[in-house]
Coordinates of C-alpha atoms in Angstrom, one line a residue:
X137 CA 115.7 79.3 92.6
X138 CA 114.4 81.8 89.8
X139 CA 111.1 83.0 90.9
X140 CA 108.6 84.5 88.5
X141 CA 105.4 86.2 90.1
X142 CA 102.5 87.0 87.8
X143 CA 101.7 90.7 88.1
X144 CA 99.5 91.1 85.0
X145 CA 96.4 91.5 86.9
X146 CA 97.6 94.9 87.8
X147 CA 97.1 95.8 84.2
X148 CA 93.6 94.8 84.0
X149 CA 90.3 95.9 85.7
X150 CA 91.2 93.5 88.5
X151 CA 93.7 96.1 89.7
X152 CA 90.7 97.9 91.5
X153 CA 89.6 94.8 93.2
X154 CA 90.9 92.6 96.0
X155 CA 93.1 90.6 93.6
X156 CA 94.7 93.7 92.7
X157 CA 95.4 94.7 96.3
X158 CA 96.9 91.2 97.0
X159 CA 99.1 91.3 93.9
X160 CA 100.4 94.7 94.4
X161 CA 101.4 94.0 98.1
X162 CA 103.0 90.7 97.0
X163 CA 105.2 92.5 94.4
X164 CA 106.2 95.1 96.9
X165 CA 107.3 92.7 99.5
X166 CA 109.5 91.0 96.8
X167 CA 111.0 94.1 95.3
X168 CA 114.8 93.8 95.2
X169 CA 114.7 90.1 96.1
X170 CA 117.6 88.3 94.0
X171 CA 116.6 86.1 91.1
X172 CA 112.8 87.3 91.4
X173 CA 111.1 88.6 88.2
X174 CA 107.4 90.0 87.7
X175 CA 105.4 89.1 84.7
X176 CA 103.5 92.0 83.0
X177 CA 101.5 92.7 79.6
X178 CA 103.1 96.1 79.1
X179 CA 106.1 98.1 80.8
X180 CA 105.1 98.5 84.4
X181 CA 105.3 101.3 87.0
X182 CA 109.0 102.4 87.6
X183 CA 108.9 100.8 91.0
X184 CA 108.8 97.2 89.3
X185 CA 110.5 97.9 86.0
X186 CA 114.0 96.6 87.0
X187 CA 112.4 93.1 87.7
X188 CA 109.9 92.9 84.9
X189 CA 109.3 90.4 82.0
X190 CA 107.0 91.1 79.5
X191 CA 104.4 88.5 78.2
X192 CA 104.8 87.6 74.7
X193 CA 101.2 86.9 74.0
X194 CA 97.9 88.7 73.6
X195 CA 95.8 89.9 76.5
X196 CA 92.7 87.7 75.3
X197 CA 92.0 84.1 76.3
X198 CA 94.9 84.1 79.0
X199 CA 94.0 80.8 80.5
X200 CA 94.2 79.0 77.2
X201 CA 97.1 80.9 75.7
X202 CA 99.4 80.7 78.8
X203 CA 99.9 77.0 77.9
X204 CA 101.5 78.2 74.7
X205 CA 103.4 81.3 75.6
X206 CA 104.6 80.5 79.2
X207 CA 106.7 77.5 78.8
X208 CA 109.1 79.0 76.3
X209 CA 109.4 82.1 78.4
X210 CA 110.2 80.1 81.6
X211 CA 112.9 78.2 79.6
X212 CA 114.4 81.3 78.2
X213 CA 114.8 82.7 81.4
X214 CA 115.4 79.8 83.5
X215 CA 112.5 80.1 85.8
X216 CA 112.1 77.3 88.3
X217 CA 109.1 78.6 90.4
X218 CA 106.1 80.2 89.0
X219 CA 103.5 82.0 91.4
X220 CA 100.2 82.8 89.9
X221 CA 98.0 85.1 92.3
X222 CA 95.1 85.5 89.6
X223 CA 95.1 83.0 86.6
X224 CA 95.1 79.4 86.0
X225 CA 98.4 77.4 86.0
X226 CA 99.7 76.6 82.5
X227 CA 99.8 72.9 83.2
X228 CA 102.9 70.9 84.4
X229 CA 106.2 72.5 83.2
X230 CA 109.3 70.5 83.2
X231 CA 111.8 72.0 85.6
X232 CA 109.4 74.5 87.0
X233 CA 107.4 74.2 90.2
X234 CA 104.2 75.9 90.5
X235 CA 102.3 78.0 93.3
X236 CA 98.7 79.0 92.9
X237 CA 96.7 81.4 95.0
X238 CA 93.0 81.0 95.3
X239 CA 91.0 83.8 96.7
X240 CA 87.4 82.6 96.7
X241 CA 84.8 80.4 95.0
X242 CA 82.2 83.1 94.7
X243 CA 81.3 82.6 90.9
X244 CA 80.6 78.9 91.6
X245 CA 78.2 79.9 94.5
X246 CA 76.4 82.6 92.5
X247 CA 76.7 81.5 89.0
X248 CA 73.6 83.4 87.9
X249 CA 75.3 86.7 88.9
X250 CA 78.4 86.1 86.8
X251 CA 79.0 86.1 83.1
X252 CA 79.8 82.8 81.2
X253 CA 83.4 84.1 80.8
X254 CA 83.9 84.7 84.5
X255 CA 82.4 81.3 85.2
X256 CA 84.7 79.8 82.7
X257 CA 87.8 81.5 84.2
X258 CA 87.2 80.4 87.8
X259 CA 86.5 76.8 86.6
X260 CA 89.8 76.7 84.7
X261 CA 91.5 78.2 87.6
X262 CA 90.2 75.4 90.0
X263 CA 90.9 72.9 87.5
X264 CA 94.5 73.8 87.4
X265 CA 94.8 73.2 91.2
X266 CA 96.0 69.8 90.2
X267 CA 99.0 71.2 88.6
X268 CA 100.1 73.1 91.6
X269 CA 103.0 72.0 93.9
X270 CA 101.3 74.2 96.7
X271 CA 97.9 75.9 96.8
X272 CA 97.5 79.1 98.9
X273 CA 94.2 80.5 100.3
X274 CA 93.5 83.8 101.9
X275 CA 91.5 82.1 104.7
X276 CA 90.7 78.8 106.2
X277 CA 87.0 79.4 105.2
X278 CA 88.0 79.4 101.4
X279 CA 90.0 76.2 101.9
X280 CA 87.1 74.5 103.7
X281 CA 84.8 75.7 100.9
X282 CA 87.0 74.0 98.4
X283 CA 87.3 70.8 100.4
X284 CA 83.5 70.7 100.9
X285 CA 83.2 70.7 97.1
X286 CA 85.8 68.0 96.7
X287 CA 88.0 70.4 94.6
X288 CA 91.2 70.3 96.7
X289 CA 92.8 67.7 94.5
X290 CA 94.8 66.5 97.5
X291 CA 97.4 69.3 96.8
X292 CA 99.5 70.5 99.7
X293 CA 97.9 73.7 101.2
X294 CA 98.7 76.6 103.3
X295 CA 96.7 79.7 104.5
X296 CA 98.5 82.9 104.1
X297 CA 96.4 86.1 105.2
X298 CA 96.9 89.0 102.9
X299 CA 98.4 92.4 104.3
X300 CA 96.5 95.5 105.1
X301 CA 96.9 98.7 103.1
X302 CA 98.8 101.3 105.1
X303 CA 96.9 104.5 104.7
X304 CA 98.8 107.7 105.2
X305 CA 98.7 111.4 104.1
X306 CA 95.0 111.3 103.9
X307 CA 92.9 113.8 101.9
X308 CA 89.3 114.1 101.6
X309 CA 87.6 113.2 98.2
X310 CA 86.6 115.9 95.8
X311 CA 83.0 115.7 96.7
X312 CA 80.4 117.2 99.0
X313 CA 80.0 115.0 102.0
X314 CA 77.3 115.0 104.9
X315 CA 78.5 115.6 108.4
X316 CA 77.5 112.0 109.4
X317 CA 77.6 109.0 106.9
X318 CA 78.0 105.4 106.6
X319 CA 80.5 103.9 104.3
X320 CA 80.2 100.9 101.8
X321 CA 83.3 99.9 99.9
X322 CA 83.1 97.4 97.0
X323 CA 82.5 96.6 93.5
X324 CA 79.1 96.6 91.6
X325 CA 78.4 92.8 91.7
X326 CA 75.4 91.7 93.4
X327 CA 77.3 89.3 95.7
X328 CA 78.5 92.5 97.6
X329 CA 74.8 93.1 98.5
X330 CA 74.8 96.9 98.2
X331 CA 70.8 96.8 98.1
X332 CA 70.7 95.8 101.7
X333 CA 73.2 98.2 102.9
X334 CA 71.2 101.0 101.2
X335 CA 68.1 99.7 102.8
X336 CA 69.7 99.5 106.2
X337 CA 71.1 102.9 106.0
X338 CA 67.9 104.4 104.8
X339 CA 66.0 102.9 107.7
X340 CA 68.5 104.3 110.1
X341 CA 68.3 107.7 108.6
X342 CA 71.8 108.0 107.7
X343 CA 73.4 108.9 104.3
X344 CA 75.5 106.1 102.7
X345 CA 78.7 106.9 100.7
X346 CA 79.6 104.2 98.2
X347 CA 83.2 103.9 97.2
X348 CA 84.3 101.6 94.4
X349 CA 84.5 101.2 90.7
X350 CA 81.7 100.3 88.1
X351 CA 78.9 102.9 88.8
X352 CA 80.0 105.7 86.5
X353 CA 76.9 107.6 85.1
X354 CA 74.5 105.5 87.3
X355 CA 72.0 107.7 89.2
X356 CA 72.1 107.3 93.0
X357 CA 69.2 106.4 95.2
X358 CA 68.1 109.1 97.5
X359 CA 70.3 109.3 100.6
X360 CA 73.2 107.6 98.6
X361 CA 76.3 109.2 97.2
X362 CA 78.6 107.6 94.8
X363 CA 82.2 108.3 95.3
X364 CA 83.5 106.1 92.5
X365 CA 87.1 104.6 92.7
X366 CA 89.3 106.6 95.0
X367 CA 93.0 107.0 95.7
X368 CA 94.3 105.2 98.9
X369 CA 94.6 108.7 100.5
X370 CA 90.9 109.6 99.9
X371 CA 89.6 106.1 100.7
X372 CA 91.5 106.1 104.0
X373 CA 90.0 109.6 104.7
X374 CA 86.5 108.2 104.1
X375 CA 87.0 105.3 106.4
X376 CA 88.4 107.4 109.2
X377 CA 85.4 109.8 109.0
X378 CA 82.6 107.4 108.6
X379 CA 80.3 106.4 111.5
X380 CA 80.6 102.8 110.4
X381 CA 81.3 100.5 107.5
X382 CA 78.6 98.3 105.9
X383 CA 79.6 95.2 104.2
X384 CA 76.9 92.7 104.0
X385 CA 78.5 90.3 101.3
X386 CA 76.8 87.1 100.6
X387 CA 80.3 85.5 99.9
X388 CA 83.9 86.6 100.5
X389 CA 87.4 84.9 100.5
X390 CA 88.9 87.4 102.9
X391 CA 87.5 90.9 102.7
X392 CA 89.7 93.9 102.9
X393 CA 87.3 96.8 103.8
X394 CA 86.4 95.6 107.3
X395 CA 90.1 95.5 108.3
X396 CA 90.8 98.6 106.6
X397 CA 88.1 100.3 108.4
X398 CA 89.4 99.0 111.8
X399 CA 92.8 100.2 111.1
X400 CA 91.3 103.8 110.6
X401 CA 89.3 103.7 113.7
X402 CA 85.9 102.7 112.2
X403 CA 83.6 99.7 113.4
X404 CA 82.6 97.4 110.4
X405 CA 79.2 96.0 110.3
X406 CA 79.2 92.9 108.3
X407 CA 77.3 89.8 107.2
X408 CA 77.8 86.7 109.5
X409 CA 80.0 84.7 107.1
X410 CA 82.6 82.1 108.6
X411 CA 85.3 84.1 106.8
X412 CA 84.4 87.3 108.6
X413 CA 84.3 85.4 112.0
X414 CA 87.6 84.0 111.2
X415 CA 89.4 87.3 110.1
X416 CA 87.6 89.7 112.4
X417 CA 86.6 87.7 115.4
X418 CA 84.8 90.1 117.9
X419 CA 86.1 93.1 116.1
X420 CA 82.8 93.5 114.0
X421 CA 79.1 93.9 114.4
X422 CA 77.4 90.9 112.8
X423 CA 74.1 90.9 110.8
X424 CA 72.7 87.3 110.8
X425 CA 70.4 87.9 107.8
X426 CA 72.4 89.8 105.2
X427 CA 69.3 90.4 103.3
X428 CA 67.4 92.2 106.0
X429 CA 67.5 95.9 105.9
X430 CA 65.6 95.9 109.2
X431 CA 68.3 93.9 111.1
X432 CA 71.0 96.1 109.3
X433 CA 69.4 99.3 110.6
X434 CA 69.1 97.8 114.0
X435 CA 72.7 97.1 114.2
X436 CA 73.4 100.6 112.9
X437 CA 71.4 102.1 115.5
X438 CA 72.7 99.9 118.3
X439 CA 76.5 100.9 117.5
X440 CA 75.8 104.6 117.1
X441 CA 73.9 104.9 120.3
X442 CA 76.3 102.8 122.4
X443 CA 79.8 104.4 122.8
X444 CA 81.0 101.5 125.1
X445 CA 80.1 98.9 122.5
X446 CA 81.9 100.8 119.9
X447 CA 85.0 101.2 121.7
X448 CA 84.9 97.5 122.8
X449 CA 84.7 96.3 119.1
X450 CA 87.4 98.6 118.0
X451 CA 89.8 97.5 120.8
X452 CA 89.1 93.9 119.8
X453 CA 89.5 94.6 116.1
X454 CA 92.8 96.4 116.6
X455 CA 94.3 93.5 118.6
X456 CA 93.9 91.4 115.4
X457 CA 95.5 93.8 113.0
X458 CA 99.0 92.5 113.6
X459 CA 97.9 89.3 112.0
X460 CA 97.8 91.3 108.7
X461 CA 100.8 93.3 108.6
X462 CA 103.0 93.6 105.5
X463 CA 106.0 92.5 107.5
X464 CA 104.2 89.3 108.5
X465 CA 103.1 88.6 105.0
X466 CA 106.5 89.2 103.5
X467 CA 108.1 86.8 105.9
X468 CA 105.5 84.2 105.4
X469 CA 105.8 84.4 101.6
X470 CA 109.6 84.1 101.9
X471 CA 109.0 80.8 103.9
X472 CA 106.6 79.5 101.2
X473 CA 109.0 80.2 98.4
X474 CA 112.1 78.8 100.3
X475 CA 110.0 75.6 101.0
X476 CA 109.5 75.1 97.1
X477 CA 113.3 75.2 96.2

């Protein structure tokens, strides 16, 4: 088997999102594997250079142009299995099996919050499910969402949980921080529901630090501090010193921040989504109405005033962390690839 894993998302803005975290972890668990190559637009970081193949086409219109540029590349290098963790498959290619990872269907649920381009990209990705020999999802919740919409196409499926980031050598970010703060970690899209996190933190009377890309130059509301995109060393530090994490998303396919917070000893307060119940179990405080600042503030106050509650949630959450280890992910992905030989 000659495996090609698509790493191009690591050279786009997606590198700062969950897809980037997933793709980076996937490539790292495959480093050094024989007959395994990684697809990039440009020469990659040194750690992947010995396994890199460069995409011969332009960066634009990837979902369309892959049909033209990828088949000759596969034939030239004898690729027999292609794994796409971010883009639509390039149709059926003779002599090559295909594996597709679908992370979530958020642009289909909240079309009004996404550009025409983003909606078109997810539509093409979902449409390419029929060309997959196997479909992976990050959670049962995403798979059930797909099935409920009749989009599964009868393709074989498997859930493979992504691995957690291992934070080490923590260092504080280069910004002035209050002694006590709540943390929000996520992008600027409305589905992450930052507005309710700001409202809940304000009603609880605790500053909110917002970590994530996409808010350069934007003026922060009172009681809110924008940290921007951070290194993992600084992000881990923020997790470890926060009073709680707030993530009141309206939809998720997996959700890295709550698990990352738990791994750093911080309780997550999250929206009551099926995916969070699946991934976190009792290792979180749930807000039933994610648009309610009052309910969010009540959850914050309850957690911070009850040490027993905090300790119980942390213990429950830490019991689940082994499900999301890099070792488990690597072993499972090895089984997946071997099953498609």
